[in-house]
Amino acid sequence: MIRQLIEKTRSVRRYRENEGIQEEELRELIDLARLGGSARNGQSLKYMIITELKLCTRIFNLLKWAGYLKDWPGPDQGERPVAYIICLLDRKLCKGPEREAYFDLGIASQNLLLGAAEKGIYGCRIASFSRDINKILYLDVNYKVMLVVALGYPAEKVVLEKVKANGDIRYWRDKEGVHHVPKRSLDDILVPVRKLPFE
Amino acid sequence: MIRQLIEKTRSVRRYRENEGIQEEELRELIDLARLGGSARNGQSLKYMIITELKLCTRIFNLLKWAGYLKDWPGPDQGERPVAYIICLLDRKLCKGPEREAYFDLGIASQNLLLGAAEKGIYGCRIASFSRDINKILYLDVNYKVMLVVALGYPAEKVVLEKVKANGDIRYWRDKEGVHHVPKRSLDDILVPVRKLPFE
């Protein structure tokens, strides 16, 4: 059951822009992020919900999309995200090294996107954006924007592929607009336990 | 549906040591980790399954448990993990900064533990361990142990609590042995969109 949802939970970068997401649904997704574990139980992540069109547009203009799709600058009008969840590190709450916040962010954003996929909502975790985002959001200095999660109802299909023998992991889009994501196989990522001959 | 599973997926540190986990089940859990998203789609994480008792004991002796339970050195004999999944960074595959690997690790380990909880198996993500683990596992130099996931069938109860007004996020164990984990509320972690008065 969870396997199906995990398989379904893929990064989607084009959305049906005429279908909005209710604020209450976004709150529910953040509540799932909240329920994830956290290094030292520190819970130093906070979240901002953006649905207002003008602010969405401003944020959109700061984002870099899909590093491997060199000819594609990002979704066209009509296919843009209808909401963003901005994931913030609250430095006042962060007790450990910052890598722990990135670890927590992985857990939290996965919970969030699994919950979204269950509702038919898909997203893209964007870590590449202009630092002007701090100004646009009038953020206090204790906050650091770690991740922007773009969200919407999907207008593209994403399929998983096996990584080929050359090891190329770059995703690509075919002529029909289907997005293909190469994944390593289970055997590729399992490291066998090594035993010395005298054991 | 996913919410229930996310709520259930708590860190558990005492296990029924007489109930083993099949290797095939552990492979299924790693397959869920594999299916998570990854920064740049880099997929630089690999996994090692440890179930053999002698090796489990060696690993157990390198781990530090539950930082906030000062009087508890870790699970007693009879309550120890029956398996470990060792999460490795393969430096040969890592193209970006290491924080991205920690982000991926959060995603992957959350998938893994959600899948485990669905099977009634619980775990604890342990990032605090002796570097001797590299020797014990005879790891090639391109591997870095990022996380040890201890696993087993649970022998303790874990409940979520609200963080009190003093902001203390340290978990505690009560006289009945129940483990309590304070969580910030949704309102605590939502940062409102700030608008300047002239907008």
GROMACS .gro file of C-alpha atoms in nm:
model
  398
    1MET     CA    1   0.000   0.000   0.000
    2ILE     CA    2   0.262   0.253   0.102
    3ARG     CA    3   0.473   0.124  -0.186
    4GLN     CA    4   0.213   0.235  -0.440
    5LEU     CA    5   0.199   0.582  -0.288
    6ILE     CA    6   0.579   0.608  -0.280
    7GLU     CA    7   0.597   0.503  -0.647
    8LYS     CA    8   0.335   0.763  -0.734
    9THR     CA    9   0.509   1.044  -0.546
   10ARG     CA   10   0.722   1.183  -0.826
   11SER     CA   11   0.844   1.535  -0.894
   12VAL     CA   12   0.602   1.708  -1.127
   13ARG     CA   13   0.688   2.040  -1.289
   14ARG     CA   14   0.379   2.129  -1.497
   15TYR     CA   15   0.041   2.183  -1.339
   16ARG     CA   16  -0.320   2.263  -1.424
   17GLU     CA   17  -0.301   2.627  -1.327
   18ASN     CA   18  -0.678   2.672  -1.334
   19GLU     CA   19  -0.719   2.434  -1.037
   20GLY     CA   20  -0.629   2.595  -0.708
   21ILE     CA   21  -0.548   2.424  -0.379
   22GLN     CA   22  -0.735   2.516  -0.063
   23GLU     CA   23  -0.533   2.671   0.218
   24GLU     CA   24  -0.674   2.407   0.455
   25GLU     CA   25  -0.530   2.127   0.240
   26LEU     CA   26  -0.189   2.291   0.248
   27ARG     CA   27  -0.213   2.315   0.626
   28GLU     CA   28  -0.288   1.942   0.637
   29LEU     CA   29   0.024   1.873   0.431
   30ILE     CA   30   0.240   2.082   0.662
   31ASP     CA   31   0.091   1.891   0.952
   32LEU     CA   32   0.226   1.571   0.795
   33ALA     CA   33   0.568   1.734   0.761
   34ARG     CA   34   0.541   1.827   1.129
   35LEU     CA   35   0.480   1.464   1.230
   36GLY     CA   36   0.808   1.338   1.086
   37GLY     CA   37   1.103   1.255   1.304
   38SER     CA   38   1.375   1.510   1.356
   39ALA     CA   39   1.741   1.490   1.456
   40ARG     CA   40   1.768   1.545   1.835
   41ASN     CA   41   1.391   1.601   1.807
   42GLY     CA   42   1.494   1.962   1.741
   43GLN     CA   43   1.208   2.049   1.498
   44SER     CA   44   1.380   2.360   1.367
   45LEU     CA   45   1.182   2.375   1.041
   46LYS     CA   46   0.897   2.617   0.982
   47TYR     CA   47   0.667   2.670   0.688
   48MET     CA   48   0.500   2.947   0.495
   49ILE     CA   49   0.199   2.894   0.267
   50ILE     CA   50   0.181   3.101  -0.052
   51THR     CA   51  -0.136   3.094  -0.263
   52GLU     CA   52  -0.192   3.458  -0.356
   53LEU     CA   53  -0.133   3.496  -0.732
   54LYS     CA   54   0.082   3.807  -0.719
   55LEU     CA   55   0.317   3.657  -0.462
   56CYS     CA   56   0.320   3.322  -0.645
   57THR     CA   57   0.435   3.504  -0.958
   58ARG     CA   58   0.711   3.685  -0.772
   59ILE     CA   59   0.836   3.358  -0.629
   60PHE     CA   60   0.809   3.181  -0.962
   61ASN     CA   61   1.043   3.439  -1.113
   62LEU     CA   62   1.315   3.346  -0.862
   63LEU     CA   63   1.315   2.970  -0.922
   64LYS     CA   64   1.541   2.755  -1.138
   65TRP     CA   65   1.369   2.454  -1.286
   66ALA     CA   66   1.491   2.110  -1.394
   67GLY     CA   67   1.868   2.144  -1.425
   68TYR     CA   68   1.894   1.866  -1.685
   69LEU     CA   69   1.633   2.008  -1.923
   70LYS     CA   70   1.862   2.269  -2.075
   71ASP     CA   71   1.611   2.392  -2.335
   72TRP     CA   72   1.325   2.430  -2.092
   73PRO     CA   73   1.317   2.743  -1.876
   74GLY     CA   74   1.030   2.618  -1.659
   75PRO     CA   75   0.652   2.588  -1.686
   76ASP     CA   76   0.465   2.820  -1.921
   77GLN     CA   77   0.173   3.034  -1.818
   78GLY     CA   78  -0.121   2.805  -1.762
   79GLU     CA   79   0.109   2.529  -1.629
   80ARG     CA   80   0.260   2.707  -1.332
   81PRO     CA   81   0.233   2.606  -0.966
   82VAL     CA   82  -0.080   2.728  -0.790
   83ALA     CA   83   0.078   2.723  -0.444
   84TYR     CA   84   0.412   2.712  -0.273
   85ILE     CA   85   0.518   2.586   0.065
   86ILE     CA   86   0.833   2.765   0.171
   87CYS     CA   87   1.044   2.554   0.407
   88LEU     CA   88   1.241   2.766   0.651
   89LEU     CA   89   1.513   2.687   0.896
   90ASP     CA   90   1.456   2.876   1.219
   91ARG     CA   91   1.816   2.932   1.328
   92LYS     CA   92   1.698   3.015   1.680
   93LEU     CA   93   1.574   2.657   1.716
   94CYS     CA   94   1.860   2.479   1.539
   95LYS     CA   95   2.091   2.322   1.799
   96GLY     CA   96   2.298   2.086   1.586
   97PRO     CA   97   2.497   2.124   1.264
   98GLU     CA   98   2.301   2.243   0.961
   99ARG     CA   99   2.330   1.904   0.787
  100GLU     CA  100   2.077   1.779   1.043
  101ALA     CA  101   1.830   2.039   0.920
  102TYR     CA  102   1.875   1.906   0.565
  103PHE     CA  103   1.813   1.555   0.695
  104ASP     CA  104   1.495   1.673   0.872
  105LEU     CA  105   1.395   1.855   0.555
  106GLY     CA  106   1.413   1.532   0.357
  107ILE     CA  107   1.188   1.356   0.607
  108ALA     CA  108   0.942   1.644   0.634
  109SER     CA  109   0.914   1.712   0.261
  110GLN     CA  110   0.865   1.343   0.187
  111ASN     CA  111   0.576   1.324   0.434
  112LEU     CA  112   0.433   1.637   0.275
  113LEU     CA  113   0.455   1.507  -0.082
  114LEU     CA  114   0.321   1.162   0.007
  115GLY     CA  115   0.021   1.332   0.161
  116ALA     CA  116  -0.014   1.552  -0.145
  117ALA     CA  117   0.001   1.256  -0.386
  118GLU     CA  118  -0.276   1.088  -0.187
  119LYS     CA  119  -0.489   1.395  -0.267
  120GLY     CA  120  -0.386   1.396  -0.634
  121ILE     CA  121  -0.162   1.699  -0.576
  122TYR     CA  122   0.198   1.686  -0.694
  123GLY     CA  123   0.497   1.901  -0.634
  124CYS     CA  124   0.856   1.975  -0.704
  125ARG     CA  125   1.122   2.036  -0.439
  126ILE     CA  126   1.324   2.331  -0.562
  127ALA     CA  127   1.650   2.412  -0.386
  128SER     CA  128   1.782   2.639  -0.659
  129PHE     CA  129   1.646   2.993  -0.628
  130SER     CA  130   1.758   3.352  -0.599
  131ARG     CA  131   1.836   3.473  -0.248
  132ASP     CA  132   1.604   3.767  -0.324
  133ILE     CA  133   1.335   3.537  -0.186
  134ASN     CA  134   1.428   3.660   0.163
  135LYS     CA  135   1.335   4.014   0.064
  136ILE     CA  136   1.017   3.920  -0.118
  137LEU     CA  137   0.892   3.732   0.187
  138TYR     CA  138   1.011   4.001   0.435
  139LEU     CA  139   1.178   3.728   0.637
  140ASP     CA  140   1.330   3.790   0.978
  141VAL     CA  141   1.705   3.729   0.987
  142ASN     CA  142   1.668   3.410   1.192
  143TYR     CA  143   1.502   3.237   0.897
  144LYS     CA  144   1.682   3.070   0.612
  145VAL     CA  145   1.485   2.950   0.310
  146MET     CA  146   1.597   2.590   0.262
  147LEU     CA  147   1.351   2.468   0.004
  148VAL     CA  148   1.059   2.584  -0.206
  149VAL     CA  149   0.795   2.318  -0.269
  150ALA     CA  150   0.594   2.408  -0.579
  151LEU     CA  151   0.250   2.247  -0.586
  152GLY     CA  152  -0.044   2.190  -0.816
  153TYR     CA  153  -0.259   1.933  -0.991
  154PRO     CA  154  -0.043   1.757  -1.249
  155ALA     CA  155  -0.038   1.838  -1.622
  156GLU     CA  156   0.243   1.598  -1.709
  157LYS     CA  157   0.323   1.230  -1.684
  158VAL     CA  158   0.635   1.105  -1.510
  159VAL     CA  159   0.770   0.752  -1.553
  160LEU     CA  160   1.061   0.572  -1.390
  161GLU     CA  161   1.328   0.406  -1.603
  162LYS     CA  162   1.627   0.187  -1.523
  163VAL     CA  163   1.964   0.359  -1.524
  164LYS     CA  164   2.151   0.236  -1.831
  165ALA     CA  165   2.494   0.075  -1.827
  166ASN     CA  166   2.666   0.412  -1.880
  167GLY     CA  167   2.532   0.523  -1.541
  168ASP     CA  168   2.362   0.836  -1.674
  169ILE     CA  169   2.109   0.954  -1.415
  170ARG     CA  170   1.987   1.266  -1.602
  171TYR     CA  171   1.612   1.276  -1.652
  172TRP     CA  172   1.474   1.364  -1.995
  173ARG     CA  173   1.149   1.457  -2.164
  174ASP     CA  174   1.034   1.273  -2.476
  175LYS     CA  175   0.852   1.412  -2.782
  176GLU     CA  176   0.513   1.344  -2.626
  177GLY     CA  177   0.616   1.550  -2.323
  178VAL     CA  178   0.649   1.251  -2.091
  179HIS     CA  179   0.916   1.302  -1.826
  180HIS     CA  180   1.150   1.001  -1.777
  181VAL     CA  181   1.351   0.952  -1.457
  182PRO     CA  182   1.630   0.692  -1.451
  183LYS     CA  183   1.656   0.505  -1.122
  184ARG     CA  184   1.931   0.273  -1.008
  185SER     CA  185   1.817  -0.085  -0.949
  186LEU     CA  186   1.801  -0.243  -0.605
  187ASP     CA  187   2.105  -0.456  -0.688
  188ASP     CA  188   2.297  -0.140  -0.782
  189ILE     CA  189   2.250   0.011  -0.438
  190LEU     CA  190   2.296  -0.295  -0.216
  191VAL     CA  191   2.648  -0.333  -0.080
  192PRO     CA  192   2.713  -0.692   0.028
  193VAL     CA  193   2.854  -0.765   0.371
  194ARG     CA  194   3.218  -0.847   0.324
  195LYS     CA  195   3.373  -1.130   0.521
  196LEU     CA  196   3.740  -1.201   0.548
  197PRO     CA  197   3.833  -1.559   0.450
  198PHE     CA  198   3.943  -1.656   0.802
  199GLU     CA  199   3.614  -1.563   0.967
  200MET     CA  200  -0.460   0.694   0.535
  201ILE     CA  201  -0.101   0.809   0.495
  202ARG     CA  202  -0.154   1.029   0.798
  203GLN     CA  203  -0.216   0.727   1.021
  204LEU     CA  204   0.100   0.559   0.898
  205ILE     CA  205   0.305   0.877   0.945
  206GLU     CA  206   0.172   0.913   1.301
  207LYS     CA  207   0.260   0.549   1.372
  208THR     CA  208   0.614   0.579   1.234
  209ARG     CA  209   0.796   0.673   1.552
  210SER     CA  210   1.151   0.603   1.663
  211VAL     CA  211   1.151   0.288   1.874
  212ARG     CA  212   1.459   0.187   2.074
  213ARG     CA  213   1.361  -0.142   2.243
  214TYR     CA  214   1.268  -0.449   2.043
  215ARG     CA  215   1.154  -0.808   2.084
  216GLU     CA  216   1.492  -0.961   2.020
  217ASN     CA  217   1.352  -1.312   1.978
  218GLU     CA  218   1.168  -1.207   1.661
  219GLY     CA  219   1.396  -1.181   1.362
  220ILE     CA  220   1.332  -0.999   1.034
  221GLN     CA  221   1.368  -1.180   0.705
  222GLU     CA  222   1.637  -1.057   0.468
  223GLU     CA  223   1.374  -1.030   0.193
  224GLU     CA  224   1.170  -0.788   0.403
  225LEU     CA  225   1.474  -0.570   0.456
  226ARG     CA  226   1.538  -0.571   0.082
  227GLU     CA  227   1.178  -0.453   0.029
  228LEU     CA  228   1.239  -0.166   0.270
  229ILE     CA  229   1.555  -0.062   0.090
  230ASP     CA  230   1.359  -0.073  -0.233
  231LEU     CA  231   1.123   0.189  -0.086
  232ALA     CA  232   1.423   0.402   0.008
  233ARG     CA  233   1.542   0.364  -0.351
  234LEU     CA  234   1.213   0.497  -0.490
  235GLY     CA  235   1.238   0.830  -0.310
  236GLY     CA  236   1.337   1.147  -0.490
  237SER     CA  237   1.696   1.261  -0.485
  238ALA     CA  238   1.867   1.597  -0.534
  239ARG     CA  239   1.981   1.623  -0.900
  240ASN     CA  240   1.847   1.267  -0.921
  241GLY     CA  241   2.198   1.174  -0.811
  242GLN     CA  242   2.106   0.864  -0.604
  243SER     CA  243   2.438   0.850  -0.425
  244LEU     CA  244   2.312   0.645  -0.129
  245LYS     CA  245   2.378   0.274  -0.090
  246TYR     CA  246   2.272   0.024   0.173
  247MET     CA  247   2.407  -0.272   0.362
  248ILE     CA  248   2.185  -0.526   0.542
  249ILE     CA  249   2.312  -0.670   0.870
  250THR     CA  250   2.125  -0.957   1.033
  251GLU     CA  251   2.401  -1.193   1.147
  252LEU     CA  252   2.410  -1.192   1.529
  253LYS     CA  253   2.785  -1.158   1.571
  254LEU     CA  254   2.802  -0.858   1.339
  255CYS     CA  255   2.486  -0.706   1.494
  256THR     CA  256   2.655  -0.722   1.834
  257ARG     CA  257   2.970  -0.556   1.703
  258ILE     CA  258   2.765  -0.275   1.552
  259PHE     CA  259   2.553  -0.239   1.862
  260ASN     CA  260   2.867  -0.174   2.067
  261LEU     CA  261   2.951   0.127   1.849
  262LEU     CA  262   2.616   0.306   1.877
  263LYS     CA  263   2.507   0.588   2.105
  264TRP     CA  264   2.142   0.576   2.199
  265ALA     CA  265   1.886   0.841   2.294
  266GLY     CA  266   2.090   1.149   2.383
  267TYR     CA  267   1.824   1.286   2.618
  268LEU     CA  268   1.791   0.969   2.830
  269LYS     CA  269   2.106   1.028   3.032
  270ASP     CA  270   2.059   0.729   3.263
  271TRP     CA  271   1.987   0.481   2.986
  272PRO     CA  272   2.286   0.341   2.797
  273GLY     CA  273   2.071   0.170   2.534
  274PRO     CA  274   1.860  -0.145   2.505
  275ASP     CA  275   1.942  -0.440   2.730
  276GLN     CA  276   2.003  -0.790   2.606
  277GLY     CA  277   1.670  -0.928   2.490
  278GLU     CA  278   1.560  -0.583   2.367
  279ARG     CA  279   1.828  -0.514   2.110
  280PRO     CA  280   1.779  -0.458   1.738
  281VAL     CA  281   1.760  -0.774   1.530
  282ALA     CA  282   1.880  -0.607   1.212
  283TYR     CA  283   2.054  -0.297   1.088
  284ILE     CA  284   2.041  -0.116   0.760
  285ILE     CA  285   2.362   0.079   0.713
  286CYS     CA  286   2.312   0.386   0.492
  287LEU     CA  287   2.624   0.473   0.298
  288LEU     CA  288   2.720   0.768   0.086
  289ASP     CA  289   2.902   0.652  -0.224
  290ARG     CA  290   3.139   0.945  -0.276
  291LYS     CA  291   3.203   0.830  -0.634
  292LEU     CA  292   2.838   0.901  -0.717
  293CYS     CA  293   2.795   1.222  -0.517
  294LYS     CA  294   2.806   1.520  -0.753
  295GLY     CA  295   2.670   1.800  -0.534
  296PRO     CA  296   2.751   1.926  -0.185
  297GLU     CA  297   2.718   1.674   0.096
  298ARG     CA  298   2.412   1.850   0.242
  299GLU     CA  299   2.220   1.713  -0.057
  300ALA     CA  300   2.310   1.361   0.053
  301TYR     CA  301   2.166   1.437   0.398
  302PHE     CA  302   1.850   1.565   0.232
  303ASP     CA  303   1.827   1.247   0.023
  304LEU     CA  304   1.892   1.044   0.337
  305GLY     CA  305   1.593   1.202   0.509
  306ILE     CA  306   1.367   1.113   0.216
  307ALA     CA  307   1.504   0.761   0.179
  308SER     CA  308   1.497   0.673   0.548
  309GLN     CA  309   1.144   0.806   0.584
  310ASN     CA  310   1.024   0.583   0.298
  311LEU     CA  311   1.206   0.292   0.461
  312LEU     CA  312   1.054   0.345   0.805
  313LEU     CA  313   0.703   0.406   0.670
  314GLY     CA  314   0.730   0.074   0.490
  315ALA     CA  315   0.860  -0.090   0.806
  316ALA     CA  316   0.576   0.049   1.021
  317GLU     CA  317   0.329  -0.092   0.771
  318LYS     CA  318   0.482  -0.436   0.847
  319GLY     CA  319   0.481  -0.376   1.224
  320ILE     CA  320   0.858  -0.326   1.224
  321TYR     CA  321   1.002  -0.015   1.390
  322GLY     CA  322   1.338   0.144   1.390
  323CYS     CA  323   1.564   0.415   1.514
  324ARG     CA  324   1.782   0.637   1.296
  325ILE     CA  325   2.117   0.658   1.470
  326ALA     CA  326   2.366   0.916   1.350
  327SER     CA  327   2.588   0.896   1.656
  328PHE     CA  328   2.835   0.606   1.636
  329SER     CA  329   3.204   0.529   1.651
  330ARG     CA  330   3.397   0.566   1.328
  331ASP     CA  331   3.530   0.213   1.395
  332ILE     CA  332   3.221   0.106   1.201
  333ASN     CA  333   3.422   0.152   0.880
  334LYS     CA  334   3.673  -0.111   0.994
  335ILE     CA  335   3.412  -0.354   1.120
  336LEU     CA  336   3.233  -0.344   0.787
  337TYR     CA  337   3.556  -0.352   0.580
  338LEU     CA  338   3.428  -0.056   0.381
  339ASP     CA  339   3.603   0.074   0.073
  340VAL     CA  340   3.729   0.430   0.110
  341ASN     CA  341   3.464   0.572  -0.124
  342TYR     CA  342   3.193   0.488   0.130
  343LYS     CA  343   3.094   0.703   0.423
  344VAL     CA  344   2.853   0.566   0.683
  345MET     CA  345   2.586   0.835   0.716
  346LEU     CA  346   2.327   0.661   0.925
  347VAL     CA  347   2.259   0.333   1.101
  348VAL     CA  348   1.895   0.229   1.105
  349ALA     CA  349   1.834  -0.014   1.390
  350LEU     CA  350   1.528  -0.235   1.336
  351GLY     CA  351   1.306  -0.482   1.516
  352TYR     CA  352   0.957  -0.558   1.638
  353PRO     CA  353   0.871  -0.306   1.910
  354ALA     CA  354   0.891  -0.371   2.283
  355GLU     CA  355   0.805  -0.018   2.389
  356LYS     CA  356   0.526   0.232   2.346
  357VAL     CA  357   0.590   0.580   2.207
  358VAL     CA  358   0.341   0.866   2.239
  359LEU     CA  359   0.347   1.220   2.105
  360GLU     CA  360   0.300   1.516   2.339
  361LYS     CA  361   0.265   1.888   2.286
  362VAL     CA  362   0.573   2.098   2.346
  363LYS     CA  363   0.512   2.295   2.666
  364ALA     CA  364   0.536   2.672   2.696
  365ASN     CA  365   0.903   2.651   2.801
  366GLY     CA  366   0.984   2.509   2.455
  367ASP     CA  367   1.156   2.196   2.588
  368ILE     CA  368   1.174   1.940   2.306
  369ARG     CA  369   1.359   1.667   2.497
  370TYR     CA  370   1.183   1.332   2.497
  371TRP     CA  371   1.146   1.141   2.823
  372ARG     CA  372   1.047   0.799   2.955
  373ASP     CA  373   0.789   0.764   3.230
  374LYS     CA  374   0.781   0.513   3.518
  375GLU     CA  375   0.581   0.266   3.311
  376GLY     CA  376   0.853   0.277   3.044
  377VAL     CA  377   0.642   0.471   2.793
  378HIS     CA  378   0.850   0.702   2.573
  379HIS     CA  379   0.707   1.055   2.533
  380VAL     CA  380   0.806   1.280   2.242
  381PRO     CA  381   0.713   1.650   2.254
  382LYS     CA  382   0.609   1.792   1.917
  383ARG     CA  383   0.557   2.153   1.825
  384SER     CA  384   0.200   2.234   1.721
  385LEU     CA  385   0.101   2.326   1.367
  386ASP     CA  386   0.051   2.687   1.474
  387ASP     CA  387   0.403   2.692   1.619
  388ILE     CA  388   0.560   2.606   1.285
  389LEU     CA  389   0.346   2.815   1.049
  390VAL     CA  390   0.500   3.149   0.960
  391PRO     CA  391   0.235   3.391   0.833
  392VAL     CA  392   0.286   3.578   0.508
  393ARG     CA  393   0.385   3.929   0.600
  394LYS     CA  394   0.242   4.216   0.403
  395LEU     CA  395   0.359   4.571   0.420
  396PRO     CA  396   0.078   4.818   0.496
  397PHE     CA  397   0.094   4.986   0.154
  398GLU     CA  398   0.041   4.667  -0.044
   0.00000   0.00000   0.00000
